[in-house]
Amino acid sequence: MRGAVNLADVRELARRRLPRAVFDMVDGGADDELTLTRNETAFRELLLSPRTMADAGPVDPSTEVLGQRVSMPVLLAPTGGGRVAHRRAELAVAAAARAHGTVYVQSTVTGFPLEEVARAGGGGLWYQLYAPAARAEIPAMLERVAAAGYRVLVLTVDTPVFGGRERDRRNGFSLPVRPHPRMLLQGASRPAWAVDFLRGNLPTRRGGRLSAWATQRQILAAPRPVTWADLAHVRDLWSGPLVVKGVLRPQEVPRLLDAGADALVVSNHGGRQLDGVPATIEALPAVVAAVGGRAEVYLDGGVRRGTDVLKALALGARAVLVGRPYLYGLAAGGQAGVERVLELLHAEFVRALALTGCRTPADVEAGLVLPAR
Ligand SMILES: Cc1cc2nc3c(=O)[nH]c(=O)nc-3n(C[C@H](O)[C@H](O)[C@H](O)COP(=O)(O)O)c2cc1C
């Protein structure tokens, strides 16, 4: 892991360690992967305009999100299914976020009980909710989430059905994993992964660890649209800060804020849902303008460099989230791999601040990004 000097190196390590079907599950997007690709290329096409000779002083990349201090404006996005990439999955990611002083958003789709993940995260975690099929289940679910110590709730609204993940269909891959001959064959050529997977997923005397998936079976089988009525219901029940994830249209922003959202995540689910929507960095400015300072705005999708974090902040985001980057780290090296990814992004972001004459994230202003030509 130490040899990895950037995220592309970490991704390559993950590609070599995972069976093809598992790597593709993490790496892939929907349909033609137009949006997946665009998330990254749109960042690359934005050019920076650094301030020179700024007497900024020592850089401090820390910031606050919903009143919570974090070591940098980079949070870990909710991802389900990490258990196929690494046996300790959410536990390793939560511990890495805790070690690095940032937020991990724990997904509804998890290989471990949410209480165990909360303990590994040491109190700093947020919880992402997929609406259960029966609205009547929501109160008990939220009570459990609050009792476990999650402070912030993130409601994902872009998954009325799952996007068309063609790599998964081609590979015959689905969650929960049902091992089949082709995958076992691929696993045989990835012995380190195979040993880890078997250690983590073989049936135990406690009744079989794969059963940890059972509670998610329903959501995995049939997600359902989140409606405005669901949002109102959740807002009534949840007394802490509420974040809505999966916003691309400025037209919906006033109603989201009126409904009580404290923050929005401009997200296209990492290009895994509707293919053909804009890159999130393209969608961000209009959402920020519509919010007009009434809520915090975050972005996820395609963030691979410290300079990407800076670009998102310059265009009005308070922070970004990353998904695949830390999953590559998890696959390549468990908790240490996730920590390495956080270190890389931290070092790159600190350098980006220094090179643009900024001391803190608050110094990052719109003029640092050149208008698109
Ligand atoms: C393997 C994988 C699983 C994901 N699972 C979830 C999930 O359970 N809930 C959710 O809200 N978003 C989920 N996402 C989307 C991420 O939260 C995030 O929006 C996306 O990964 C950001 O793009 P990036 O991977 O380019 O950083 C998932 C993404 C990936 C790659």
mmCIF file of C-alpha atoms and ligand atoms in Angstrom:
data_model
loop_
_atom_site.group_PDB
_atom_site.id
_atom_site.type_symbol
_atom_site.label_atom_id
_atom_site.label_comp_id
_atom_site.label_asym_id
_atom_site.label_seq_id
_atom_site.Cartn_x
_atom_site.Cartn_y
_atom_site.Cartn_z
ATOM 1 C CA MET A 1 0.000 0.000 0.000
ATOM 2 C CA ARG A 2 2.854 2.382 0.872
ATOM 3 C CA GLY A 3 3.988 2.180 -2.742
ATOM 4 C CA ALA A 4 0.698 3.661 -3.963
ATOM 5 C CA VAL A 5 1.383 7.326 -4.719
ATOM 6 C CA ASN A 6 -2.098 8.214 -5.952
ATOM 7 C CA LEU A 7 -5.616 6.850 -6.182
ATOM 8 C CA ALA A 8 -5.038 5.360 -9.614
ATOM 9 C CA ASP A 9 -2.341 3.168 -8.033
ATOM 10 C CA VAL A 10 -4.723 2.086 -5.271
ATOM 11 C CA ARG A 11 -7.382 1.232 -7.861
ATOM 12 C CA GLU A 12 -4.853 -0.898 -9.730
ATOM 13 C CA LEU A 13 -3.950 -2.759 -6.511
ATOM 14 C CA ALA A 14 -7.656 -3.453 -5.950
ATOM 15 C CA ARG A 15 -8.065 -4.637 -9.543
ATOM 16 C CA ARG A 16 -5.273 -7.154 -9.046
ATOM 17 C CA ARG A 17 -6.594 -8.419 -5.713
ATOM 18 C CA LEU A 18 -10.295 -8.838 -6.485
ATOM 19 C CA PRO A 19 -11.993 -11.340 -8.769
ATOM 20 C CA ARG A 20 -13.220 -9.597 -11.911
ATOM 21 C CA ALA A 21 -16.897 -9.757 -10.895
ATOM 22 C CA VAL A 22 -16.244 -8.116 -7.520
ATOM 23 C CA PHE A 23 -13.993 -5.408 -8.966
ATOM 24 C CA ASP A 24 -16.622 -4.643 -11.595
ATOM 25 C CA MET A 25 -19.351 -4.399 -8.954
ATOM 26 C CA VAL A 26 -17.389 -1.636 -7.218
ATOM 27 C CA ASP A 27 -15.912 0.036 -10.291
ATOM 28 C CA GLY A 28 -18.850 -0.074 -12.671
ATOM 29 C CA GLY A 29 -21.765 2.218 -13.452
ATOM 30 C CA ALA A 30 -25.091 2.112 -15.267
ATOM 31 C CA ASP A 31 -25.709 1.358 -18.948
ATOM 32 C CA ASP A 32 -22.999 2.948 -21.141
ATOM 33 C CA GLU A 33 -21.289 4.495 -18.090
ATOM 34 C CA LEU A 34 -21.555 7.940 -19.694
ATOM 35 C CA THR A 35 -22.236 9.642 -16.375
ATOM 36 C CA LEU A 36 -19.646 7.550 -14.545
ATOM 37 C CA THR A 37 -16.961 8.707 -16.993
ATOM 38 C CA ARG A 38 -18.248 12.263 -17.123
ATOM 39 C CA ASN A 39 -18.049 12.656 -13.335
ATOM 40 C CA GLU A 40 -14.266 12.345 -13.645
ATOM 41 C CA THR A 41 -13.662 14.087 -16.978
ATOM 42 C CA ALA A 42 -15.701 17.156 -15.978
ATOM 43 C CA PHE A 43 -13.333 17.679 -13.041
ATOM 44 C CA ARG A 44 -10.332 17.302 -15.319
ATOM 45 C CA GLU A 45 -11.652 19.871 -17.755
ATOM 46 C CA LEU A 46 -12.002 22.558 -15.085
ATOM 47 C CA LEU A 47 -8.897 24.727 -14.922
ATOM 48 C CA LEU A 48 -7.518 26.487 -11.866
ATOM 49 C CA SER A 49 -6.421 30.078 -11.488
ATOM 50 C CA PRO A 50 -4.100 30.213 -8.459
ATOM 51 C CA ARG A 51 -3.450 33.299 -6.365
ATOM 52 C CA THR A 52 0.269 33.934 -6.254
ATOM 53 C CA MET A 53 2.287 35.663 -3.566
ATOM 54 C CA ALA A 54 -0.521 35.220 -1.039
ATOM 55 C CA ASP A 55 0.904 35.329 2.489
ATOM 56 C CA ALA A 56 -1.466 32.625 3.637
ATOM 57 C CA GLY A 57 0.543 31.029 6.466
ATOM 58 C CA PRO A 58 0.418 27.362 7.506
ATOM 59 C CA VAL A 59 -2.399 25.409 5.892
ATOM 60 C CA ASP A 60 -5.229 24.017 8.024
ATOM 61 C CA PRO A 61 -7.514 21.816 5.885
ATOM 62 C CA SER A 62 -10.011 21.061 8.659
ATOM 63 C CA THR A 63 -13.594 22.285 8.502
ATOM 64 C CA GLU A 64 -17.057 21.714 9.975
ATOM 65 C CA VAL A 65 -19.975 19.799 8.505
ATOM 66 C CA LEU A 66 -23.303 20.290 10.264
ATOM 67 C CA GLY A 67 -21.415 21.519 13.291
ATOM 68 C CA GLN A 68 -19.046 18.535 13.404
ATOM 69 C CA ARG A 69 -15.284 19.160 13.111
ATOM 70 C CA VAL A 70 -13.593 17.043 10.421
ATOM 71 C CA SER A 71 -9.908 16.838 9.470
ATOM 72 C CA MET A 72 -10.684 17.831 5.874
ATOM 73 C CA PRO A 73 -13.763 18.449 3.711
ATOM 74 C CA VAL A 74 -13.710 14.855 2.467
ATOM 75 C CA LEU A 75 -16.267 12.421 3.903
ATOM 76 C CA LEU A 76 -16.828 8.750 3.142
ATOM 77 C CA ALA A 77 -20.003 8.112 1.130
ATOM 78 C CA PRO A 78 -22.424 5.296 1.984
ATOM 79 C CA THR A 79 -21.680 2.113 0.049
ATOM 80 C CA GLY A 80 -23.360 -1.252 0.353
ATOM 81 C CA GLY A 81 -21.756 -4.588 -0.361
ATOM 82 C CA GLY A 82 -18.245 -3.847 0.937
ATOM 83 C CA ARG A 83 -18.168 -7.257 2.550
ATOM 84 C CA VAL A 84 -17.408 -8.909 -0.776
ATOM 85 C CA ALA A 85 -14.333 -6.689 -1.136
ATOM 86 C CA HIS A 86 -13.018 -7.219 2.389
ATOM 87 C CA ARG A 87 -14.118 -9.370 5.305
ATOM 88 C CA ARG A 88 -14.200 -6.455 7.815
ATOM 89 C CA ALA A 89 -15.928 -4.092 5.359
ATOM 90 C CA GLU A 90 -17.925 -1.412 7.223
ATOM 91 C CA LEU A 91 -16.034 -2.055 10.475
ATOM 92 C CA ALA A 92 -12.714 -1.289 8.755
ATOM 93 C CA VAL A 93 -14.075 1.811 7.012
ATOM 94 C CA ALA A 94 -15.621 3.164 10.217
ATOM 95 C CA ALA A 95 -12.375 2.641 12.143
ATOM 96 C CA ALA A 96 -10.372 4.364 9.400
ATOM 97 C CA ALA A 97 -12.738 7.355 9.405
ATOM 98 C CA ARG A 98 -12.396 7.568 13.174
ATOM 99 C CA ALA A 99 -8.571 7.387 12.988
ATOM 100 C CA HIS A 100 -8.552 10.153 10.405
ATOM 101 C CA GLY A 101 -11.135 12.358 12.083
ATOM 102 C CA THR A 102 -13.680 12.373 9.310
ATOM 103 C CA VAL A 103 -17.259 11.224 8.768
ATOM 104 C CA TYR A 104 -18.309 7.846 7.376
ATOM 105 C CA VAL A 105 -21.900 7.557 6.240
ATOM 106 C CA GLN A 106 -22.995 4.018 7.072
ATOM 107 C CA SER A 107 -25.320 2.527 4.428
ATOM 108 C CA THR A 108 -28.595 0.739 5.098
ATOM 109 C CA VAL A 109 -27.130 -2.067 2.992
ATOM 110 C CA THR A 110 -24.525 -3.465 5.350
ATOM 111 C CA GLY A 111 -22.699 -6.656 6.175
ATOM 112 C CA PHE A 112 -22.653 -5.855 9.916
ATOM 113 C CA PRO A 113 -25.288 -4.706 12.397
ATOM 114 C CA LEU A 114 -25.426 -0.918 12.520
ATOM 115 C CA GLU A 115 -24.635 -0.944 16.260
ATOM 116 C CA GLU A 116 -21.315 -2.750 15.664
ATOM 117 C CA VAL A 117 -20.354 -0.276 12.948
ATOM 118 C CA ALA A 118 -21.275 2.648 15.209
ATOM 119 C CA ARG A 119 -18.976 1.291 17.911
ATOM 120 C CA ALA A 120 -16.117 0.928 15.414
ATOM 121 C CA GLY A 121 -16.699 4.536 14.319
ATOM 122 C CA GLY A 122 -16.572 5.893 17.857
ATOM 123 C CA GLY A 123 -19.513 8.262 17.663
ATOM 124 C CA GLY A 124 -18.714 10.289 14.559
ATOM 125 C CA LEU A 125 -20.789 8.375 12.025
ATOM 126 C CA TRP A 126 -23.816 9.354 9.976
ATOM 127 C CA TYR A 127 -26.497 6.914 8.789
ATOM 128 C CA GLN A 128 -27.871 6.582 5.247
ATOM 129 C CA LEU A 129 -31.464 5.448 4.926
ATOM 130 C CA TYR A 130 -33.104 3.582 2.077
ATOM 131 C CA ALA A 131 -36.837 3.623 2.656
ATOM 132 C CA PRO A 132 -38.123 0.223 3.725
ATOM 133 C CA ALA A 133 -40.993 -1.158 1.627
ATOM 134 C CA ALA A 134 -43.426 -0.648 4.498
ATOM 135 C CA ARG A 135 -43.595 2.910 5.792
ATOM 136 C CA ALA A 136 -44.769 1.528 9.124
ATOM 137 C CA GLU A 137 -41.235 0.176 9.679
ATOM 138 C CA ILE A 138 -39.600 3.609 9.534
ATOM 139 C CA PRO A 139 -40.168 4.717 13.168
ATOM 140 C CA ALA A 140 -38.577 1.590 14.652
ATOM 141 C CA MET A 141 -35.697 1.797 12.203
ATOM 142 C CA LEU A 142 -34.960 5.420 13.100
ATOM 143 C CA GLU A 143 -35.206 4.702 16.812
ATOM 144 C CA ARG A 144 -32.612 1.979 16.385
ATOM 145 C CA VAL A 145 -30.332 4.291 14.380
ATOM 146 C CA ALA A 146 -30.561 7.069 16.993
ATOM 147 C CA ALA A 147 -30.059 4.636 19.899
ATOM 148 C CA ALA A 148 -26.855 3.367 18.250
ATOM 149 C CA GLY A 149 -25.471 6.922 18.357
ATOM 150 C CA TYR A 150 -25.748 8.120 14.751
ATOM 151 C CA ARG A 151 -26.213 11.902 14.858
ATOM 152 C CA VAL A 152 -27.036 12.738 11.239
ATOM 153 C CA LEU A 153 -29.469 10.980 8.898
ATOM 154 C CA VAL A 154 -28.877 10.906 5.141
ATOM 155 C CA LEU A 155 -31.925 10.060 3.032
ATOM 156 C CA THR A 156 -31.021 8.770 -0.441
ATOM 157 C CA VAL A 157 -33.666 9.755 -2.990
ATOM 158 C CA ASP A 158 -32.219 8.690 -6.350
ATOM 159 C CA THR A 159 -32.925 4.964 -6.153
ATOM 160 C CA PRO A 160 -36.608 4.313 -7.005
ATOM 161 C CA VAL A 161 -35.276 1.242 -8.828
ATOM 162 C CA PHE A 162 -31.687 0.124 -9.333
ATOM 163 C CA GLY A 163 -29.819 1.438 -12.375
ATOM 164 C CA GLY A 164 -28.870 -0.968 -15.178
ATOM 165 C CA ARG A 165 -25.542 -2.380 -14.004
ATOM 166 C CA GLU A 166 -24.531 -4.222 -17.147
ATOM 167 C CA ARG A 167 -21.120 -5.342 -15.907
ATOM 168 C CA ASP A 168 -22.861 -7.160 -13.041
ATOM 169 C CA ARG A 169 -25.337 -8.802 -15.412
ATOM 170 C CA ARG A 170 -22.549 -9.905 -17.722
ATOM 171 C CA ASN A 171 -20.620 -11.320 -14.743
ATOM 172 C CA GLY A 172 -23.699 -12.954 -13.226
ATOM 173 C CA PHE A 173 -23.083 -10.958 -10.040
ATOM 174 C CA SER A 174 -25.751 -10.010 -7.536
ATOM 175 C CA LEU A 175 -26.019 -9.185 -3.833
ATOM 176 C CA PRO A 176 -26.267 -10.977 -1.516
ATOM 177 C CA VAL A 177 -23.532 -13.055 -3.102
ATOM 178 C CA ARG A 178 -24.489 -16.513 -4.218
ATOM 179 C CA PRO A 179 -21.184 -18.187 -5.049
ATOM 180 C CA HIS A 180 -21.349 -19.827 -8.487
ATOM 181 C CA PRO A 181 -18.785 -21.802 -10.490
ATOM 182 C CA ARG A 182 -17.465 -18.885 -12.558
ATOM 183 C CA MET A 183 -16.882 -16.805 -9.446
ATOM 184 C CA LEU A 184 -15.190 -19.685 -7.646
ATOM 185 C CA LEU A 185 -12.932 -20.065 -10.669
ATOM 186 C CA GLN A 186 -12.095 -16.355 -10.620
ATOM 187 C CA GLY A 187 -11.557 -16.598 -6.848
ATOM 188 C CA ALA A 188 -9.028 -19.389 -7.329
ATOM 189 C CA SER A 189 -6.783 -16.989 -9.244
ATOM 190 C CA ARG A 190 -7.096 -14.431 -6.422
ATOM 191 C CA PRO A 191 -6.040 -16.526 -3.405
ATOM 192 C CA ALA A 192 -5.573 -13.650 -0.933
ATOM 193 C CA TRP A 193 -9.120 -12.456 -1.656
ATOM 194 C CA ALA A 194 -10.519 -15.995 -1.565
ATOM 195 C CA VAL A 195 -9.056 -16.728 1.885
ATOM 196 C CA ASP A 196 -10.362 -13.404 3.224
ATOM 197 C CA PHE A 197 -13.805 -13.986 1.711
ATOM 198 C CA LEU A 198 -14.099 -17.478 3.138
ATOM 199 C CA ARG A 199 -12.942 -16.324 6.591
ATOM 200 C CA GLY A 200 -15.536 -13.597 6.551
ATOM 201 C CA ASN A 201 -18.454 -15.412 5.039
ATOM 202 C CA LEU A 202 -18.365 -19.102 5.853
ATOM 203 C CA PRO A 203 -21.232 -20.246 8.039
ATOM 204 C CA THR A 204 -20.421 -20.064 11.747
ATOM 205 C CA ARG A 205 -21.891 -21.690 14.791
ATOM 206 C CA ARG A 206 -23.883 -18.495 15.351
ATOM 207 C CA GLY A 207 -25.989 -19.379 12.377
ATOM 208 C CA GLY A 208 -24.018 -18.267 9.374
ATOM 209 C CA ARG A 209 -22.567 -14.848 8.750
ATOM 210 C CA LEU A 210 -24.109 -14.505 5.334
ATOM 211 C CA SER A 211 -27.359 -14.201 7.243
ATOM 212 C CA ALA A 212 -26.208 -10.671 8.140
ATOM 213 C CA TRP A 213 -27.519 -9.878 4.707
ATOM 214 C CA ALA A 214 -30.968 -11.164 5.455
ATOM 215 C CA THR A 215 -32.309 -7.858 6.755
ATOM 216 C CA GLN A 216 -31.310 -6.160 3.531
ATOM 217 C CA ARG A 217 -32.739 -8.792 1.251
ATOM 218 C CA GLN A 218 -35.956 -6.883 0.844
ATOM 219 C CA ILE A 219 -34.273 -3.593 -0.060
ATOM 220 C CA LEU A 220 -31.819 -5.295 -2.372
ATOM 221 C CA ALA A 221 -34.652 -7.128 -4.092
ATOM 222 C CA ALA A 222 -36.945 -4.165 -4.507
ATOM 223 C CA PRO A 223 -35.979 -0.607 -3.658
ATOM 224 C CA ARG A 224 -38.849 1.844 -3.768
ATOM 225 C CA PRO A 225 -39.230 5.545 -4.555
ATOM 226 C CA VAL A 226 -38.862 7.979 -1.697
ATOM 227 C CA THR A 227 -41.816 10.372 -1.878
ATOM 228 C CA TRP A 228 -42.351 13.864 -0.469
ATOM 229 C CA ALA A 229 -44.635 12.199 2.084
ATOM 230 C CA ASP A 230 -41.739 9.935 3.164
ATOM 231 C CA LEU A 231 -39.495 12.966 3.555
ATOM 232 C CA ALA A 232 -42.080 14.714 5.741
ATOM 233 C CA HIS A 233 -42.535 11.534 7.788
ATOM 234 C CA VAL A 234 -38.775 11.110 8.316
ATOM 235 C CA ARG A 235 -38.392 14.798 9.195
ATOM 236 C CA ASP A 236 -41.106 14.439 11.847
ATOM 237 C CA LEU A 237 -39.439 11.408 13.380
ATOM 238 C CA TRP A 238 -35.764 12.423 13.229
ATOM 239 C CA SER A 239 -34.745 15.214 15.574
ATOM 240 C CA GLY A 240 -31.116 15.471 14.426
ATOM 241 C CA PRO A 241 -29.762 17.001 11.225
ATOM 242 C CA LEU A 242 -31.247 15.602 8.007
ATOM 243 C CA VAL A 243 -29.387 15.383 4.687
ATOM 244 C CA VAL A 244 -30.994 14.583 1.320
ATOM 245 C CA LYS A 245 -28.659 12.728 -1.062
ATOM 246 C CA GLY A 246 -29.181 12.503 -4.796
ATOM 247 C CA VAL A 247 -30.155 16.040 -5.795
ATOM 248 C CA LEU A 248 -29.375 17.285 -9.320
ATOM 249 C CA ARG A 249 -32.241 19.688 -10.132
ATOM 250 C CA PRO A 250 -32.304 23.229 -8.743
ATOM 251 C CA GLN A 251 -36.091 23.276 -9.273
ATOM 252 C CA GLU A 252 -36.585 20.896 -6.335
ATOM 253 C CA VAL A 253 -34.348 22.770 -3.924
ATOM 254 C CA PRO A 254 -36.890 25.215 -2.416
ATOM 255 C CA ARG A 255 -39.292 22.390 -1.597
ATOM 256 C CA LEU A 256 -36.482 20.293 -0.078
ATOM 257 C CA LEU A 257 -35.449 23.163 2.159
ATOM 258 C CA ASP A 258 -39.034 23.895 3.144
ATOM 259 C CA ALA A 259 -39.401 20.215 4.021
ATOM 260 C CA GLY A 260 -36.608 20.634 6.555
ATOM 261 C CA ALA A 261 -33.436 19.375 4.841
ATOM 262 C CA ASP A 262 -30.366 20.737 6.633
ATOM 263 C CA ALA A 263 -27.977 19.761 3.850
ATOM 264 C CA LEU A 264 -28.132 18.409 0.302
ATOM 265 C CA VAL A 265 -25.760 16.085 -1.532
ATOM 266 C CA VAL A 266 -25.453 16.811 -5.236
ATOM 267 C CA SER A 267 -25.030 13.227 -6.391
ATOM 268 C CA ASN A 268 -25.802 10.943 -9.304
ATOM 269 C CA HIS A 269 -24.935 7.880 -7.208
ATOM 270 C CA GLY A 270 -21.503 7.703 -8.823
ATOM 271 C CA GLY A 271 -23.056 7.148 -12.260
ATOM 272 C CA ARG A 272 -24.769 3.962 -11.070
ATOM 273 C CA GLN A 273 -28.384 5.055 -11.460
ATOM 274 C CA LEU A 274 -29.735 7.090 -14.418
ATOM 275 C CA ASP A 275 -27.106 7.170 -17.156
ATOM 276 C CA GLY A 276 -26.967 10.399 -19.136
ATOM 277 C CA VAL A 277 -27.333 12.913 -16.316
ATOM 278 C CA PRO A 278 -24.674 15.621 -15.946
ATOM 279 C CA ALA A 279 -21.523 15.208 -13.946
ATOM 280 C CA THR A 280 -22.087 16.357 -10.393
ATOM 281 C CA ILE A 281 -19.516 19.144 -10.695
ATOM 282 C CA GLU A 282 -21.579 20.448 -13.648
ATOM 283 C CA ALA A 283 -24.832 20.267 -11.669
ATOM 284 C CA LEU A 284 -23.378 21.830 -8.503
ATOM 285 C CA PRO A 285 -23.422 25.595 -9.278
ATOM 286 C CA ALA A 286 -27.165 25.752 -10.040
ATOM 287 C CA VAL A 287 -28.030 23.829 -6.866
ATOM 288 C CA VAL A 288 -25.764 26.056 -4.781
ATOM 289 C CA ALA A 289 -27.440 29.137 -6.273
ATOM 290 C CA ALA A 290 -30.909 27.757 -5.526
ATOM 291 C CA VAL A 291 -29.932 26.960 -1.927
ATOM 292 C CA GLY A 292 -28.724 30.525 -1.425
ATOM 293 C CA GLY A 293 -26.910 29.741 1.821
ATOM 294 C CA ARG A 294 -29.973 28.240 3.561
ATOM 295 C CA ALA A 295 -28.336 24.792 3.885
ATOM 296 C CA GLU A 296 -24.981 23.103 3.445
ATOM 297 C CA VAL A 297 -24.300 21.591 0.019
ATOM 298 C CA TYR A 298 -22.023 18.593 -0.519
ATOM 299 C CA LEU A 299 -21.030 16.821 -3.726
ATOM 300 C CA ASP A 300 -20.020 13.285 -4.579
ATOM 301 C CA GLY A 301 -19.036 11.553 -7.810
ATOM 302 C CA GLY A 302 -15.661 11.483 -9.538
ATOM 303 C CA VAL A 303 -13.544 13.070 -6.811
ATOM 304 C CA ARG A 304 -10.115 11.504 -7.270
ATOM 305 C CA ARG A 305 -7.651 14.289 -6.450
ATOM 306 C CA GLY A 306 -7.068 16.980 -3.863
ATOM 307 C CA THR A 307 -7.548 19.504 -6.658
ATOM 308 C CA ASP A 308 -11.031 18.021 -7.308
ATOM 309 C CA VAL A 309 -11.922 18.779 -3.681
ATOM 310 C CA LEU A 310 -10.691 22.347 -4.171
ATOM 311 C CA LYS A 311 -12.708 22.738 -7.399
ATOM 312 C CA ALA A 312 -15.898 21.541 -5.691
ATOM 313 C CA LEU A 313 -15.353 23.974 -2.814
ATOM 314 C CA ALA A 314 -14.676 26.825 -5.252
ATOM 315 C CA LEU A 315 -18.028 26.103 -6.924
ATOM 316 C CA GLY A 316 -19.866 26.246 -3.613
ATOM 317 C CA ALA A 317 -19.699 22.819 -1.948
ATOM 318 C CA ARG A 318 -18.956 22.745 1.754
ATOM 319 C CA ALA A 319 -17.459 19.250 1.476
ATOM 320 C CA VAL A 320 -17.258 16.264 -0.860
ATOM 321 C CA LEU A 321 -17.839 12.571 -0.330
ATOM 322 C CA VAL A 322 -15.934 9.744 -1.974
ATOM 323 C CA GLY A 323 -17.208 6.224 -2.630
ATOM 324 C CA ARG A 324 -15.070 4.085 -4.911
ATOM 325 C CA PRO A 325 -11.735 5.586 -3.769
ATOM 326 C CA TYR A 326 -12.015 4.157 -0.270
ATOM 327 C CA LEU A 327 -13.527 0.885 -1.527
ATOM 328 C CA TYR A 328 -10.398 0.411 -3.661
ATOM 329 C CA GLY A 329 -8.351 1.056 -0.509
ATOM 330 C CA LEU A 330 -10.506 -1.378 1.477
ATOM 331 C CA ALA A 331 -10.049 -4.089 -1.151
ATOM 332 C CA ALA A 332 -6.315 -3.498 -1.407
ATOM 333 C CA GLY A 333 -5.522 -3.322 2.307
ATOM 334 C CA GLY A 334 -8.506 -3.307 4.682
ATOM 335 C CA GLN A 335 -8.517 -0.528 7.279
ATOM 336 C CA ALA A 336 -4.905 0.431 6.468
ATOM 337 C CA GLY A 337 -5.887 0.713 2.815
ATOM 338 C CA VAL A 338 -8.767 3.084 3.587
ATOM 339 C CA GLU A 339 -6.446 5.125 5.821
ATOM 340 C CA ARG A 340 -3.891 5.303 3.002
ATOM 341 C CA VAL A 341 -6.549 6.695 0.654
ATOM 342 C CA LEU A 342 -7.502 9.311 3.243
ATOM 343 C CA GLU A 343 -3.821 10.223 3.700
ATOM 344 C CA LEU A 344 -3.356 10.643 -0.044
ATOM 345 C CA LEU A 345 -6.414 12.879 -0.401
ATOM 346 C CA HIS A 346 -5.404 14.859 2.687
ATOM 347 C CA ALA A 347 -1.853 15.460 1.420
ATOM 348 C CA GLU A 348 -3.113 16.416 -2.044
ATOM 349 C CA PHE A 349 -5.752 18.779 -0.670
ATOM 350 C CA VAL A 350 -3.237 20.476 1.642
ATOM 351 C CA ARG A 351 -0.921 20.937 -1.355
ATOM 352 C CA ALA A 352 -3.773 22.272 -3.502
ATOM 353 C CA LEU A 353 -4.629 24.842 -0.822
ATOM 354 C CA ALA A 354 -1.001 25.946 -0.506
ATOM 355 C CA LEU A 355 -0.534 26.164 -4.278
ATOM 356 C CA THR A 356 -3.606 28.365 -4.688
ATOM 357 C CA GLY A 357 -2.711 30.731 -1.853
ATOM 358 C CA CYS A 358 -5.334 29.452 0.590
ATOM 359 C CA ARG A 359 -4.801 28.706 4.272
ATOM 360 C CA THR A 360 -8.144 27.063 5.036
ATOM 361 C CA PRO A 361 -11.153 25.709 3.108
ATOM 362 C CA ALA A 362 -12.925 28.998 3.891
ATOM 363 C CA ASP A 363 -10.343 30.834 1.753
ATOM 364 C CA VAL A 364 -11.316 28.860 -1.360
ATOM 365 C CA GLU A 365 -13.337 31.208 -3.548
ATOM 366 C CA ALA A 366 -15.042 30.989 -6.924
ATOM 367 C CA GLY A 367 -12.276 32.878 -8.738
ATOM 368 C CA LEU A 368 -9.891 29.945 -8.278
ATOM 369 C CA VAL A 369 -11.722 28.065 -11.063
ATOM 370 C CA LEU A 370 -11.601 29.528 -14.566
ATOM 371 C CA PRO A 371 -14.990 29.835 -16.302
ATOM 372 C CA ALA A 372 -15.555 26.929 -18.740
ATOM 373 C CA ARG A 373 -14.432 27.877 -22.250
HETATM 374 C C1 LIG B 1 -20.201 -0.231 -4.582
HETATM 375 C C2 LIG B 1 -21.049 0.972 -4.303
HETATM 376 C C3 LIG B 1 -22.155 0.841 -3.462
HETATM 377 C C4 LIG B 1 -22.951 1.961 -3.166
HETATM 378 N N1 LIG B 1 -23.981 1.809 -2.268
HETATM 379 C C5 LIG B 1 -24.704 2.906 -1.906
HETATM 380 C C6 LIG B 1 -25.686 2.803 -0.879
HETATM 381 O O1 LIG B 1 -25.885 1.745 -0.291
HETATM 382 N N2 LIG B 1 -26.393 3.917 -0.565
HETATM 383 C C7 LIG B 1 -26.177 5.132 -1.190
HETATM 384 O O2 LIG B 1 -26.839 6.118 -0.872
HETATM 385 N N3 LIG B 1 -25.236 5.248 -2.154
HETATM 386 C C8 LIG B 1 -24.482 4.181 -2.518
HETATM 387 N N4 LIG B 1 -23.489 4.316 -3.455
HETATM 388 C C9 LIG B 1 -23.217 5.646 -4.038
HETATM 389 C C10 LIG B 1 -22.191 6.403 -3.181
HETATM 390 O O3 LIG B 1 -22.751 6.790 -1.945
HETATM 391 C C11 LIG B 1 -21.689 7.676 -3.892
HETATM 392 O O4 LIG B 1 -22.811 8.450 -4.297
HETATM 393 C C12 LIG B 1 -20.797 7.402 -5.094
HETATM 394 O O5 LIG B 1 -19.976 6.277 -4.877
HETATM 395 C C13 LIG B 1 -19.933 8.632 -5.373
HETATM 396 O O6 LIG B 1 -19.170 8.458 -6.522
HETATM 397 P P1 LIG B 1 -17.625 7.985 -6.526
HETATM 398 O O7 LIG B 1 -17.665 6.499 -6.338
HETATM 399 O O8 LIG B 1 -17.165 8.389 -7.878
HETATM 400 O O9 LIG B 1 -16.902 8.695 -5.400
HETATM 401 C C14 LIG B 1 -22.675 3.214 -3.768
HETATM 402 C C15 LIG B 1 -21.566 3.332 -4.616
HETATM 403 C C16 LIG B 1 -20.755 2.248 -4.878
HETATM 404 C C17 LIG B 1 -19.556 2.427 -5.769
#
